Tab-separated table of C-alpha atoms in Angstrom:
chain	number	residue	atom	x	y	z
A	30	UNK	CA	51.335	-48.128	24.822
A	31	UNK	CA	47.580	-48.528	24.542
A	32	UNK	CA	47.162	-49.209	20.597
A	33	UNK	CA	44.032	-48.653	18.387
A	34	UNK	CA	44.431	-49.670	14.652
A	35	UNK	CA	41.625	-48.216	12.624
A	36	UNK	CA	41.020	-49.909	9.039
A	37	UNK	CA	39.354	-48.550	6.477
A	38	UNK	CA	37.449	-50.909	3.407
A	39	UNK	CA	35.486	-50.780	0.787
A	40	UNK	CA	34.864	-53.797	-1.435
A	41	UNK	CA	38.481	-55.340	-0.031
A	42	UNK	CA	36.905	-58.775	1.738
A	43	UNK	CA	40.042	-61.388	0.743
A	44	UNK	CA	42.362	-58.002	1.102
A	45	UNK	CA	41.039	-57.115	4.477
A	46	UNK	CA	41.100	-60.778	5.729
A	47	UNK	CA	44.910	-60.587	5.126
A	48	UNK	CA	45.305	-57.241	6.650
A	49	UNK	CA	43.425	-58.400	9.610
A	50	UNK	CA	45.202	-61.850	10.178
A	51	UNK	CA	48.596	-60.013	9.965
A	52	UNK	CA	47.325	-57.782	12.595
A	53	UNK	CA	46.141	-60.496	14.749
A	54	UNK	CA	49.714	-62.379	14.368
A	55	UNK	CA	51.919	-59.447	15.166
A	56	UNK	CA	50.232	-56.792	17.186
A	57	UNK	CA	47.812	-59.360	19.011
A	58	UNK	CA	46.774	-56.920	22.028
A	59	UNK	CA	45.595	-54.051	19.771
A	60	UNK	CA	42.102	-52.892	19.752
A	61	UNK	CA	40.925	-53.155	16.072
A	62	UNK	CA	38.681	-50.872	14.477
A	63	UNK	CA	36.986	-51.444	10.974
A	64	UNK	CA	35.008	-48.430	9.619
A	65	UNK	CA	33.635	-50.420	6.070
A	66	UNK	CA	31.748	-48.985	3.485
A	67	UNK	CA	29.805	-49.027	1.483
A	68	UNK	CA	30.641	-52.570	0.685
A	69	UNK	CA	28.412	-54.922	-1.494
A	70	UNK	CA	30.603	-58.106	-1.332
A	71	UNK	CA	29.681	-59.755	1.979
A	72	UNK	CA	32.351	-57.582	3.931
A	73	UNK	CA	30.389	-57.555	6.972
A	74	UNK	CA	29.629	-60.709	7.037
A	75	UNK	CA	33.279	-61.804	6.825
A	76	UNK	CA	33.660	-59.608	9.827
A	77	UNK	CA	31.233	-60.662	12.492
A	78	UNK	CA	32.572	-64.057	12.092
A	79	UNK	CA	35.956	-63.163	13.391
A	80	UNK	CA	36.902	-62.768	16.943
A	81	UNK	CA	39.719	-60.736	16.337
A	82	UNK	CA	38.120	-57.217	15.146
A	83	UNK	CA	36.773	-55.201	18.358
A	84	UNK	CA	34.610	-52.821	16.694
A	85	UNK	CA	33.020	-52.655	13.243
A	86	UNK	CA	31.429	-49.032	11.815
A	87	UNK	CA	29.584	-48.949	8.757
A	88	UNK	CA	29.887	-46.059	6.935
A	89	UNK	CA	27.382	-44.380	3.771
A	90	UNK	CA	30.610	-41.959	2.722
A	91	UNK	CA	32.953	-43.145	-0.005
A	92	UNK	CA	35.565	-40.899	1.229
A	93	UNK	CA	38.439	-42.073	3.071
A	94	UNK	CA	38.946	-39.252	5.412
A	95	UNK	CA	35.113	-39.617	6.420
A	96	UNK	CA	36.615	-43.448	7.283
A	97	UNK	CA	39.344	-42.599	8.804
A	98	UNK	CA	37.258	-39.714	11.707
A	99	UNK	CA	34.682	-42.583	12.018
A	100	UNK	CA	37.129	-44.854	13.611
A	101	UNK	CA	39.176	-41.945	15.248
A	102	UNK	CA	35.547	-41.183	17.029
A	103	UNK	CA	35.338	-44.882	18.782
A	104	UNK	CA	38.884	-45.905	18.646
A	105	UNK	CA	40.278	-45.741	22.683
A	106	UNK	CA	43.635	-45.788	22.178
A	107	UNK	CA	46.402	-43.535	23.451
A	108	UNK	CA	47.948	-44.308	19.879
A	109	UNK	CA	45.947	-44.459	16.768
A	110	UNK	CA	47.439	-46.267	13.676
A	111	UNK	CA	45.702	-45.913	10.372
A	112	UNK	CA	45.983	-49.131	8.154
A	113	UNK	CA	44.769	-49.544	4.736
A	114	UNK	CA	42.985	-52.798	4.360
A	115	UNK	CA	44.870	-54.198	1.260
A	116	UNK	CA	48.212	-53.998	3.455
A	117	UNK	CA	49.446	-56.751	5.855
A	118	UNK	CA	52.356	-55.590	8.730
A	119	UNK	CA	55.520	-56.981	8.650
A	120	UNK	CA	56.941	-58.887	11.945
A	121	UNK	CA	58.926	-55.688	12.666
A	122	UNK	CA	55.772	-53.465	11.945
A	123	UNK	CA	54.512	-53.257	16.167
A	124	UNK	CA	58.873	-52.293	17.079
A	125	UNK	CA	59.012	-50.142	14.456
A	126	UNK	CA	56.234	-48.441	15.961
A	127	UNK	CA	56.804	-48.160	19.265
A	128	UNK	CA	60.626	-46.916	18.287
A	129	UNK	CA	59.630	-44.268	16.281
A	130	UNK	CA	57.366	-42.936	18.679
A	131	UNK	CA	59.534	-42.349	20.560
A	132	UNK	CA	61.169	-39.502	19.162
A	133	UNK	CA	58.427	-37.898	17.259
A	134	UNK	CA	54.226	-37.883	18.152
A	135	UNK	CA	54.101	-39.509	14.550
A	136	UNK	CA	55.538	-42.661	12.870
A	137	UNK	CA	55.064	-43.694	9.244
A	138	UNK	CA	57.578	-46.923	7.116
A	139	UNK	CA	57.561	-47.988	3.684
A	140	UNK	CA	55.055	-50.411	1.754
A	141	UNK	CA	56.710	-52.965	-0.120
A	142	UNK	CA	54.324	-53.870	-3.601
A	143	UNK	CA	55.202	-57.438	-5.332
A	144	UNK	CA	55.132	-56.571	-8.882
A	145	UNK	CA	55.285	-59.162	-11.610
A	146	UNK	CA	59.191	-58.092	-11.576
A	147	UNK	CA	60.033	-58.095	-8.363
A	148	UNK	CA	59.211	-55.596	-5.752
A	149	UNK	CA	59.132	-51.991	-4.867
A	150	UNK	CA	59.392	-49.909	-1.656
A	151	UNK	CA	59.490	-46.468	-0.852
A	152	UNK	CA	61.470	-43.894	0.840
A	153	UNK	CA	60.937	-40.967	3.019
A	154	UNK	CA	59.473	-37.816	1.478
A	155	UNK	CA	60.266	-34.257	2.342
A	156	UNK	CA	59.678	-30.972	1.288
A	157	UNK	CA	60.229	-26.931	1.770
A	158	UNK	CA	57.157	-25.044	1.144
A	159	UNK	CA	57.586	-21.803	2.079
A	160	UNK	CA	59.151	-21.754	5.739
A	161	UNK	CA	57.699	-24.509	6.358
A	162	UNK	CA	59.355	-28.043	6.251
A	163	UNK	CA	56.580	-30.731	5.548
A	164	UNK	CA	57.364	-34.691	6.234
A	165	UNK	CA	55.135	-36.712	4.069
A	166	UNK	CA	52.925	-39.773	5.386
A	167	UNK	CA	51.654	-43.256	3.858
A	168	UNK	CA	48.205	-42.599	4.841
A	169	UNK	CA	47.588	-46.071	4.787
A	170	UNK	CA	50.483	-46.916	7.410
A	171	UNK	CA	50.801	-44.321	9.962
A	172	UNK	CA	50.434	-43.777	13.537
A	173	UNK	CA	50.031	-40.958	15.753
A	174	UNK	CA	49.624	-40.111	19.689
A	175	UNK	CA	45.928	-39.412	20.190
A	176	UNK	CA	46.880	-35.377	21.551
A	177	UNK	CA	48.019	-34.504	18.202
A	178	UNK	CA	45.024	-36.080	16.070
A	179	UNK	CA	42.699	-33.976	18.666
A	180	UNK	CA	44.921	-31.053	18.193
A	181	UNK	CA	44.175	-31.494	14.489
A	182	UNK	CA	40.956	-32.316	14.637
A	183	UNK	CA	41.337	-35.189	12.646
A	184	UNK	CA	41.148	-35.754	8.498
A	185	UNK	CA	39.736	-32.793	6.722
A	186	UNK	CA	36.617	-34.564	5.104
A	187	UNK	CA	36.107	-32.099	2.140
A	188	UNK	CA	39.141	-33.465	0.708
A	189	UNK	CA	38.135	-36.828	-1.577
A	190	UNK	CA	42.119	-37.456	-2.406
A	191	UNK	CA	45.070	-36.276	-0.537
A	192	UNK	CA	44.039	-36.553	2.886
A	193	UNK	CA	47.154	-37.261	4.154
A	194	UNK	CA	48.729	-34.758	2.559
A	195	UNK	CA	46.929	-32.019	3.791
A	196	UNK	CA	47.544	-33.774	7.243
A	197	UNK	CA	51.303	-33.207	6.528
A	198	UNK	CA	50.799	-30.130	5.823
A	199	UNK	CA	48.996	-28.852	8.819
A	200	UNK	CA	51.395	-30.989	11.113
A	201	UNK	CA	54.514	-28.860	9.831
A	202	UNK	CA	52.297	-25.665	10.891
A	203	UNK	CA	51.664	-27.088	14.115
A	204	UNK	CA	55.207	-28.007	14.664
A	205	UNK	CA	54.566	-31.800	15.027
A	206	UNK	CA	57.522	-33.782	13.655
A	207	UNK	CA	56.790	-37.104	11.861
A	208	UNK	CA	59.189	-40.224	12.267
A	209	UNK	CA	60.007	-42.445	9.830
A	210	UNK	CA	60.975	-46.129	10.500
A	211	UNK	CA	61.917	-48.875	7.914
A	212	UNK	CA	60.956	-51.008	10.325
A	213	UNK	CA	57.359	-50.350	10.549
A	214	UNK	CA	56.794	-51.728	7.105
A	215	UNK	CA	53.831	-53.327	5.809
A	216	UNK	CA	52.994	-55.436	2.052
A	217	UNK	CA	50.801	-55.584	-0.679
A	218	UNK	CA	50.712	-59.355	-1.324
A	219	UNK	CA	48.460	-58.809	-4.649
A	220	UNK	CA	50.208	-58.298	-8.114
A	221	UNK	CA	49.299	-54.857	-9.858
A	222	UNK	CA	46.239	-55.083	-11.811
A	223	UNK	CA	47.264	-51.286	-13.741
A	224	UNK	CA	45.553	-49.640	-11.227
A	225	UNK	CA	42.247	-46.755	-11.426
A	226	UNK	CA	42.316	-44.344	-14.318
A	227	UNK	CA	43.148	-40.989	-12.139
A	228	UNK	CA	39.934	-38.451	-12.223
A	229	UNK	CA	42.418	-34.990	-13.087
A	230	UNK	CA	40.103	-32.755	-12.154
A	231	UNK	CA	39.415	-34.128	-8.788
A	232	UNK	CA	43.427	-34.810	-7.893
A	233	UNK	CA	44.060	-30.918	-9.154
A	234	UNK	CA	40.860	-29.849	-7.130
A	235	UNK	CA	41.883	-31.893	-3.761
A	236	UNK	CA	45.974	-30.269	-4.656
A	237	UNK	CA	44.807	-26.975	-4.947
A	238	UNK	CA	42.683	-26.765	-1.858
A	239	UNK	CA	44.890	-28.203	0.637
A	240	UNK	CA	47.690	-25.812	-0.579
A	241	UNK	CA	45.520	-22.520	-1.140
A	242	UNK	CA	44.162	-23.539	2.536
A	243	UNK	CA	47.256	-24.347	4.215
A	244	UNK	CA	49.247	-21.255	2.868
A	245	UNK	CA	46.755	-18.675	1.084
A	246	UNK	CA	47.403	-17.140	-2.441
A	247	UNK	CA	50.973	-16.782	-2.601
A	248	UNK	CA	54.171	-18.363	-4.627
A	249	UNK	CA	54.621	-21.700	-2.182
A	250	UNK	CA	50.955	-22.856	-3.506
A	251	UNK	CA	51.041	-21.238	-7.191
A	252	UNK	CA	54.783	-22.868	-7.913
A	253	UNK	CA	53.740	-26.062	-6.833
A	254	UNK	CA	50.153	-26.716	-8.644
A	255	UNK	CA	51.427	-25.089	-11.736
A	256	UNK	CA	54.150	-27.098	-12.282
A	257	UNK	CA	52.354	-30.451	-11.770
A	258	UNK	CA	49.834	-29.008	-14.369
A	259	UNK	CA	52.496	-28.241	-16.855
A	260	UNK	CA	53.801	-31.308	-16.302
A	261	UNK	CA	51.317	-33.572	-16.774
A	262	UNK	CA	50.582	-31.403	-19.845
A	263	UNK	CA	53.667	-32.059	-21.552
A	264	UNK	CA	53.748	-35.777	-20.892
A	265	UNK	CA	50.171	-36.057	-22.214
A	266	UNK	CA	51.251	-34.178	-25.051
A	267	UNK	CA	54.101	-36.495	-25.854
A	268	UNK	CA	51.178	-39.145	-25.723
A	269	UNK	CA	49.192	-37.435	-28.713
A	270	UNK	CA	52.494	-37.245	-30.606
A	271	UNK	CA	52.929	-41.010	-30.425
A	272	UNK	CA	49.099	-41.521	-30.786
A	273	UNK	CA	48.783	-43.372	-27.333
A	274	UNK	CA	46.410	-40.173	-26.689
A	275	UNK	CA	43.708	-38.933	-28.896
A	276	UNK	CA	43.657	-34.885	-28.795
A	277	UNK	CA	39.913	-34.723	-28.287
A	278	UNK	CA	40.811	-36.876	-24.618
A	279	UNK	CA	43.856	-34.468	-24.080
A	280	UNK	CA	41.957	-31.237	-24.259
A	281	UNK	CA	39.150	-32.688	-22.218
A	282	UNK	CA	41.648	-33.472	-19.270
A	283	UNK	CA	43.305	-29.850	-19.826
A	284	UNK	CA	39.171	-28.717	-19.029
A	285	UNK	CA	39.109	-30.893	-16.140
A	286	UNK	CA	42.295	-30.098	-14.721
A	287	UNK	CA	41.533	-25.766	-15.194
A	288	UNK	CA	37.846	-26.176	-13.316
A	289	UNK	CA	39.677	-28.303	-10.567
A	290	UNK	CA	42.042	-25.793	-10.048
A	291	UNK	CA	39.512	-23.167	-10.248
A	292	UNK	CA	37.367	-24.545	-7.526
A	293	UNK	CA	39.949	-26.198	-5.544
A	294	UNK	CA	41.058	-22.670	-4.784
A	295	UNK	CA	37.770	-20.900	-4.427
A	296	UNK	CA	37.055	-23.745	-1.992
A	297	UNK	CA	40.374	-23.348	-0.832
A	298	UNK	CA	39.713	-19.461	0.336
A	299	UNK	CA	36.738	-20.394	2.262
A	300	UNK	CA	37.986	-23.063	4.187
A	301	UNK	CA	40.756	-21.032	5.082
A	302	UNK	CA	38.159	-18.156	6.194
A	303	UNK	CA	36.420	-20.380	8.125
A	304	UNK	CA	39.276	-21.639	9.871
A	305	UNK	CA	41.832	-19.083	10.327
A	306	UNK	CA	43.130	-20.978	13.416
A	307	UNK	CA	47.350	-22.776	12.983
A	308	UNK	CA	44.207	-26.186	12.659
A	309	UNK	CA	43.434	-24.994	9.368
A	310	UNK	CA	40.400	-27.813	9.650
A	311	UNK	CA	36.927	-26.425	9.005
A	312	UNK	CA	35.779	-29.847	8.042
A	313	UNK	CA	37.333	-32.161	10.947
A	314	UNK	CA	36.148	-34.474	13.316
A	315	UNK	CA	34.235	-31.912	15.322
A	316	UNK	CA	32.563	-30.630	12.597
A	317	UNK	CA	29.563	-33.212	12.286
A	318	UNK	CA	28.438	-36.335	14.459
A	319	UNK	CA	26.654	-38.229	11.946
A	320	UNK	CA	29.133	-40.212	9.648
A	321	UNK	CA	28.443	-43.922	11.094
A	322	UNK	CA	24.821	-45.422	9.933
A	323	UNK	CA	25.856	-48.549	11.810
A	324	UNK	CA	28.256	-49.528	14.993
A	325	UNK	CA	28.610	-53.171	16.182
A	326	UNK	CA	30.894	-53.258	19.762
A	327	UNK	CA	32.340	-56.118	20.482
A	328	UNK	CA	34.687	-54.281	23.220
């Protein structure tokens, strides 16, 4: 197995030191790709002065799929792992791997989180949407074989959340199976800070889309947005009731969530125009050759 790992940063220096180091220590003959950016805290710097990272991209897109092509463009692996830089592989991570590839083109494992109370981990996630059976991916800790990340043309870039999702998606109508292996776990050594506020109408936008793309105007991608919606509604109502919420905020959310919907499915019905192929990928990998603003090879 000839093994690319492609990490995506922005702003992450300590956290992608870590990620990098664990790399180095347990899957020591991978080729390592870094697609960074923008970063303003010395991120690139950090990186030139290691030995260990064979090829850095800068990047002017703040959108993690846009990441994600840039490496899959100058990554030379037969296998491609995507690793998120505030994650460090477990020992087992590299046999993990290589076991689960071996029965499926795709591998994904849990992330373990240290919380102040003790720590978390996940398990795998599946789901019936229609005919389709969809496995689930950590986006941040996933591998594939390079013939089925060409056969999907990569991350759909129009997506600013849910990326691997909408992978998922497409890789149930191409027939792909994904493996998963508890083995190939990675960590998050940093304590929960309480995390981003979530931007509604952008995660209902990037929802809508990938299902109205994927499977057209029909029940399986109605069912499935509406009862997010209506239940994040109710929860935010409880929230007013017990005053953690003032109405004014929850009504403004209710507006975001509505136009994200809105254009996440007019958006939706275009893309899947466009591309009216099993792909379903008008905005992949082969759609534009001008995401890196900087490459340094150290190959």
């Amino acid at each position: 197995m000839d093994l690319s790992v492609v990490i995506p940063t922005l702003n992450g220096r300590d956290r992608l030191a870590a990620c990098l180091d664990g790399v180095a220590a347990h899957a020591p003959d991978a080729e390592v790709v870094v697609v960074n950016g923008p970063s303003t805290d010395g991120t690139t710097g950090m990186i030139r002065e290691r030995d260990d990272v064979d090829v850095l991209v800068e990047v002017s897109t703040r959108t993690g799929n846009v990441a994600r092509n840039a490496g899959l463009e100058v990554a030379t692996g037969d296998v491609i792992a995507f690793l998120q830089y505030d994650l460090v592989v477990e020992p087992t991570w590299l046999a993990g791997l290589s076991d689960g590839l071996d029965d499926a083109p795709v591998v994904t494992g849990p992330t373990h989180r240290t919380l102040d109370g003790g720590m978390t981990t996940e398990e795998s996630e599946r789901r019936q949407i229609g005919s389709r059976e969809v496995t689930y991916f950590n986006g941040g800790n996933v591998a594939f074989r390079r013939p089925v990340l060409d056969a999907l043309d990569g991350f759909d870039e129009y997506l600013e959340a849910g990326g691997d999702r909408d992978a998922a998606h497409r890789l149930a109508g191409l027939d792909y199976e994904v493996a998963w292996r508890p083995e190939m776990c990675v960590r998050q050594e940093y304590s929960a800070d309480g995390g981003t506020i979530a931007d509604r109408g952008v995660e209902f936008r990037a929802l809508t889309y990938r299902l109205v793309k994927n499977y057209g105007i029909r029940p399986a991608a109605a069912t499935g947005t509406t009862r997010r919606a209506l239940r994040d509604a109710l929860v935010a109502a409880g929230d007013v009731l017990r005053g953690d919420l003032q109405p004014t905020e929850w009504l403004a959310t209710g507006r975001a969530v509505v136009t994200g919907v809105a254009r996440g499915a007019a958006d939706g019905l275009v893309a899947r125009l466009r591309d009216r192929s099993p792909v379903r990928n008008p905005h992949g990998i082969s759609d534009r050759s001008d995401r890196a603003v900087a490459r340094y090879d150290w190959r």
